[in-house]
XYZ file of C-alpha atoms in Angstrom:
353
model
C -46.246 -22.729 -55.509
C -44.561 -24.769 -52.849
C -46.609 -25.714 -49.836
C -46.133 -23.401 -46.893
C -43.995 -25.001 -44.263
C -45.166 -24.797 -40.693
C -43.075 -22.679 -38.422
C -40.695 -24.595 -36.157
C -42.827 -23.728 -33.121
C -46.203 -24.504 -34.713
C -46.584 -27.853 -32.973
C -44.470 -27.026 -29.931
C -45.842 -28.179 -26.640
C -46.446 -25.199 -24.336
C -44.024 -25.151 -21.405
C -45.264 -26.556 -18.173
C -45.833 -24.006 -15.428
C -43.016 -23.623 -12.929
C -43.666 -25.782 -9.896
C -44.503 -23.937 -6.728
C -41.603 -23.746 -4.308
C -41.613 -26.603 -1.867
C -41.864 -25.547 1.755
C -38.755 -26.039 3.826
C -38.914 -29.189 5.901
C -39.867 -28.726 9.508
C -36.844 -27.832 11.586
C -34.778 -26.618 8.589
C -32.785 -23.416 9.335
C -34.222 -20.216 7.865
C -32.101 -17.541 6.191
C -32.446 -14.312 8.215
C -31.413 -10.761 7.379
C -29.897 -8.849 10.331
C -32.615 -6.603 11.758
C -32.464 -2.841 11.406
C -31.045 -1.366 14.664
C -34.086 0.941 14.802
C -36.365 -2.090 15.119
C -34.195 -3.525 17.876
C -34.258 -0.160 19.654
C -38.058 -0.142 19.522
C -38.185 -3.705 20.824
C -35.813 -2.900 23.685
C -37.795 0.181 24.746
C -41.059 -1.792 24.900
C -39.344 -4.661 26.728
C -37.908 -2.323 29.379
C -41.020 -0.145 29.782
C -43.525 -3.031 29.523
C -45.811 -0.471 27.901
C -46.124 0.809 24.318
C -47.209 4.329 25.291
C -44.297 4.871 27.700
C -41.853 3.310 25.217
C -43.067 5.626 22.447
C -42.645 8.669 24.698
C -39.114 7.500 25.602
C -38.152 7.263 21.920
C -40.018 10.457 20.929
C -42.065 8.600 18.295
C -45.769 8.035 17.733
C -47.169 4.925 19.380
C -48.514 3.767 16.022
C -45.026 3.962 14.480
C -43.548 2.071 17.421
C -46.163 -0.695 17.127
C -45.471 -0.932 13.408
C -41.718 -1.384 14.043
C -42.323 -4.126 16.589
C -44.698 -5.984 14.252
C -42.160 -5.727 11.445
C -39.422 -7.162 13.670
C -41.715 -10.033 14.630
C -42.412 -10.762 10.969
C -38.710 -10.710 10.091
C -37.843 -13.067 12.952
C -40.919 -15.216 12.389
C -42.037 -15.220 16.002
C -44.139 -13.362 18.576
C -42.006 -11.263 20.926
C -44.684 -9.843 23.262
C -47.871 -10.957 24.983
C -50.152 -7.929 24.709
C -53.031 -7.138 27.057
C -54.992 -3.924 27.546
C -52.990 -3.114 30.685
C -49.556 -4.661 30.235
C -47.028 -6.001 27.747
C -44.795 -8.923 28.664
C -42.084 -10.788 26.799
C -42.660 -14.189 25.275
C -39.992 -16.877 25.585
C -38.569 -15.793 22.224
C -38.673 -12.170 23.374
C -36.623 -13.115 26.443
C -34.196 -14.948 24.162
C -33.826 -11.919 21.893
C -33.318 -9.382 24.713
C -29.569 -9.922 25.470
C -28.745 -10.154 21.759
C -30.568 -6.893 21.038
C -28.668 -5.129 23.812
C -25.300 -6.357 22.502
C -26.102 -5.347 18.915
C -27.184 -1.863 19.974
C -24.126 -1.420 22.196
C -21.867 -2.430 19.298
C -23.745 -0.071 16.986
C -23.265 2.831 19.399
C -19.563 2.009 19.750
C -19.162 2.012 15.958
C -20.893 5.371 15.603
C -18.832 6.859 18.436
C -15.607 5.683 16.818
C -16.358 7.705 13.690
C -18.177 10.645 15.235
C -16.752 14.095 15.866
C -13.388 15.223 14.529
C -11.616 11.878 14.959
C -9.099 13.355 17.384
C -9.272 10.282 19.594
C -7.922 8.115 16.746
C -4.158 8.089 16.249
C -3.040 9.532 12.907
C -0.520 7.266 11.164
C 2.193 9.378 9.540
C 4.891 7.997 7.254
C 8.200 9.862 7.596
C 10.202 7.403 5.441
C 13.413 7.715 7.490
C 14.455 9.612 10.640
C 16.052 13.028 10.168
C 14.315 13.988 6.929
C 12.049 16.956 6.159
C 9.024 14.840 7.039
C 10.340 14.217 10.544
C 10.742 17.928 11.194
C 7.190 18.606 10.035
C 5.908 15.827 12.290
C 7.809 17.205 15.301
C 6.340 20.688 14.773
C 2.820 19.284 14.312
C 3.105 17.377 17.599
C 3.915 20.672 19.308
C 0.843 22.289 17.766
C -1.575 19.554 18.911
C -0.026 17.938 22.013
C -3.266 16.150 22.907
C -3.506 14.498 19.489
C -1.612 11.244 18.832
C 0.503 11.395 15.661
C 2.205 8.019 15.260
C 5.247 7.722 12.997
C 5.551 4.978 10.411
C 8.566 4.234 8.211
C 7.540 3.254 4.702
C 9.972 3.025 1.791
C 8.965 5.610 -0.787
C 5.768 7.440 -1.653
C 4.677 4.851 -4.229
C 4.381 2.243 -1.490
C 2.949 4.695 1.026
C 0.262 5.891 -1.409
C -0.971 2.326 -1.790
C -1.230 2.052 1.994
C -3.046 5.398 2.242
C -5.659 4.460 -0.347
C -6.170 1.115 1.408
C -6.779 2.901 4.727
C -3.724 1.407 6.433
C -1.860 4.738 6.563
C -3.046 8.330 6.780
C -0.276 10.675 5.668
C 3.043 10.496 3.852
C 5.611 12.741 2.163
C 7.309 12.604 -1.201
C 7.253 13.335 -4.910
C 3.563 13.579 -5.754
C 4.113 14.032 -9.503
C 5.837 10.650 -9.607
C 2.614 8.790 -8.773
C 0.334 7.376 -11.445
C -2.551 9.748 -12.383
C -5.186 7.297 -11.150
C -3.413 7.156 -7.772
C -3.102 10.942 -7.521
C -6.845 11.204 -8.195
C -7.604 9.714 -4.767
C -5.088 11.817 -2.854
C -4.647 15.417 -1.735
C -1.293 17.165 -1.464
C 0.377 20.297 -0.146
C 3.850 21.311 -1.390
C 6.391 21.378 1.440
C 9.910 21.749 0.078
C 12.221 21.850 -2.897
C 14.873 19.715 -1.223
C 18.384 19.886 -2.733
C 19.715 16.520 -3.788
C 23.020 14.936 -2.872
C 25.145 11.905 -3.558
C 26.394 9.415 -0.980
C 29.893 8.096 -1.717
C 32.334 5.644 -0.155
C 34.664 7.776 1.941
C 37.639 6.826 -0.243
C 35.869 7.597 -3.540
C 37.748 10.164 -5.701
C 34.741 12.531 -5.611
C 34.590 12.386 -1.809
C 37.377 14.971 -1.597
C 35.044 17.620 -3.094
C 32.824 19.811 -0.914
C 30.107 19.608 -3.574
C 29.886 17.349 -6.617
C 29.060 18.877 -10.014
C 26.579 16.746 -11.934
C 29.045 16.647 -14.808
C 31.550 14.864 -12.559
C 29.157 11.909 -12.316
C 29.334 11.257 -16.062
C 30.409 7.651 -16.569
C 29.498 6.739 -12.964
C 26.890 4.090 -12.198
C 24.588 5.671 -9.606
C 22.024 3.766 -7.556
C 18.557 5.395 -7.347
C 16.288 2.705 -5.982
C 15.896 0.608 -9.130
C 14.379 -2.726 -8.167
C 12.367 -1.314 -5.276
C 8.683 -1.224 -6.334
C 7.866 1.089 -3.428
C 10.151 3.921 -4.626
C 9.182 4.179 -8.288
C 8.686 7.941 -8.013
C 12.317 8.378 -6.865
C 13.759 6.143 -9.587
C 11.741 8.091 -12.166
C 13.110 11.393 -10.844
C 16.641 10.016 -11.216
C 15.887 8.960 -14.789
C 14.948 12.547 -15.649
C 18.082 13.836 -13.936
C 20.540 11.360 -15.500
C 19.165 11.678 -19.016
C 21.656 13.359 -21.366
C 24.316 13.685 -18.682
C 26.138 10.381 -19.191
C 25.137 9.095 -15.738
C 24.305 5.400 -15.743
C 21.440 4.181 -13.509
C 22.543 1.215 -11.399
C 20.646 -1.979 -12.294
C 17.843 -3.252 -10.044
C 19.074 -4.673 -6.757
C 17.523 -6.017 -3.559
C 16.693 -3.304 -1.037
C 19.320 -2.853 1.675
C 17.506 -2.944 5.030
C 19.286 -1.208 7.872
C 22.385 0.990 8.119
C 24.817 -1.912 8.414
C 23.515 -3.639 5.309
C 23.603 -0.332 3.419
C 27.244 0.201 4.454
C 28.203 -3.355 3.477
C 26.681 -3.082 0.008
C 28.272 0.321 -0.601
C 31.667 -1.042 0.366
C 31.195 -3.957 -2.016
C 29.573 -2.239 -5.013
C 31.169 1.212 -4.560
C 28.352 2.819 -6.524
C 27.395 6.385 -5.601
C 23.849 6.596 -4.246
C 21.445 9.409 -5.157
C 20.024 11.007 -2.004
C 18.939 14.353 -0.512
C 20.990 16.759 1.584
C 19.275 15.636 4.820
C 19.956 11.941 4.194
C 21.288 10.358 7.424
C 25.058 10.000 7.706
C 26.279 6.414 7.324
C 29.527 4.893 8.571
C 32.384 4.810 6.019
C 30.454 7.079 3.626
C 30.259 10.798 2.920
C 27.337 12.853 1.662
C 28.012 15.609 -0.825
C 25.497 18.103 -2.288
C 25.061 18.131 -6.053
C 25.583 21.351 -8.024
C 25.757 22.782 -11.546
C 22.734 22.688 -11.607
C 21.316 21.998 -8.140
C 18.827 19.118 -8.611
C 15.737 19.477 -6.431
C 13.604 16.750 -4.924
C 10.003 18.049 -4.698
C 8.465 17.082 -1.360
C 4.711 17.228 -0.764
C 2.544 16.353 2.200
C 0.118 13.702 0.926
C -3.102 12.370 2.444
C -6.301 10.643 1.350
C -8.944 12.943 -0.125
C -11.795 13.561 2.285
C -9.763 12.672 5.393
C -10.682 14.971 8.268
C -8.515 14.847 11.373
C -6.992 17.573 13.573
C -3.628 15.907 13.020
C -3.830 16.549 9.270
C -4.631 20.213 9.961
C -1.633 20.411 12.309
C 0.691 18.803 9.758
C -0.441 21.238 7.071
C 0.096 24.189 9.374
C 3.487 22.860 10.521
C 4.613 22.359 6.915
C 3.551 25.894 5.979
C 5.310 27.408 9.009
C 8.583 25.580 8.397
C 8.489 26.345 4.683
C 8.127 30.051 5.479
C 10.837 30.025 8.171
C 13.341 27.945 6.199
C 12.554 29.161 2.667
C 11.755 25.606 1.603
C 9.508 26.666 -1.270
C 11.898 29.218 -2.761
C 13.446 27.623 -5.833
C 17.103 28.543 -6.296
C 17.897 30.226 -9.600
C 20.286 27.400 -10.493
C 17.790 24.740 -9.412
C 16.682 21.877 -11.661
C 13.324 20.138 -11.541
C 11.237 18.240 -14.147
C 8.491 20.306 -15.773
C 5.738 18.014 -14.463
C 6.961 18.519 -10.893
C 7.056 22.283 -11.326
C 3.376 22.205 -12.326
C 2.363 19.984 -9.403
C 4.317 22.015 -6.861
C 2.656 25.192 -8.086
C -0.751 23.854 -7.008
C -2.149 22.360 -3.837
C -5.395 21.099 -2.319
């Protein structure tokens, strides 16, 4: 039988114990954790009352609890803050040094709490309306009438895809657009209320052959290259809606192009490219162009009011009420019999938060 081999660790030298941590050299800076505001509040009360009993009564706490908070603060700061006698409490030099800092920290803490207390009506609500003159602008105008003391500030983003990113990042509060066109993980963080089935239109150069028509049948766009925001990462939901609409109808989506900023640049590019542009019936009128509604069928752009889940603000309530009132007055949520809309949008527009 072969001799038994010792295990690899049989003659191992036991590890040496970990050396004790070396004390920091005298005068080296210590790493401090910011004190709990409650401890600073206890310190300030004792400093101003010069008496633990009176300070405890001022804070509505037991004197024992107050003393414990002060001792904890002293331990955390590594210094004595008070000279204690049977009749009086006075500040040490370090206590005097802490006093103005404690007051500033507590004032800042109160300001922070005040900023987020109540219903938030003192904070302006940032509302994206995309462009002037659209459905969103009318809802905003009505909401401002409903809450005249609340500041609703308009912003002009380019598309709901871009606006949703701003909303989730906290840089924007509310927007409008095609909710079903957002990615599911984005929709999960947002709330929405259907506002309108907005009929779609096409913008044409004023000398385009189709410009002579009062309304343009979708079939008449077969063979046309129509621009629908391709190349703009902030309007992906609109480009996707156009893809659904053009599919099977012989309409060619225009290739990606830089975004035209401003009416003059839009007019210049239209004059040069001469491509029809997919729009909605309320799209602003541009020089040297005409806007014609689309028919046979009537394509619908589903518009929702969109905000971050959990956001509470009287401005959001006013916008929701304004949208509901206008929808009822104008019949915005009545789908025309000849209307067209993707199935996913029909499902989303049938529900709301």
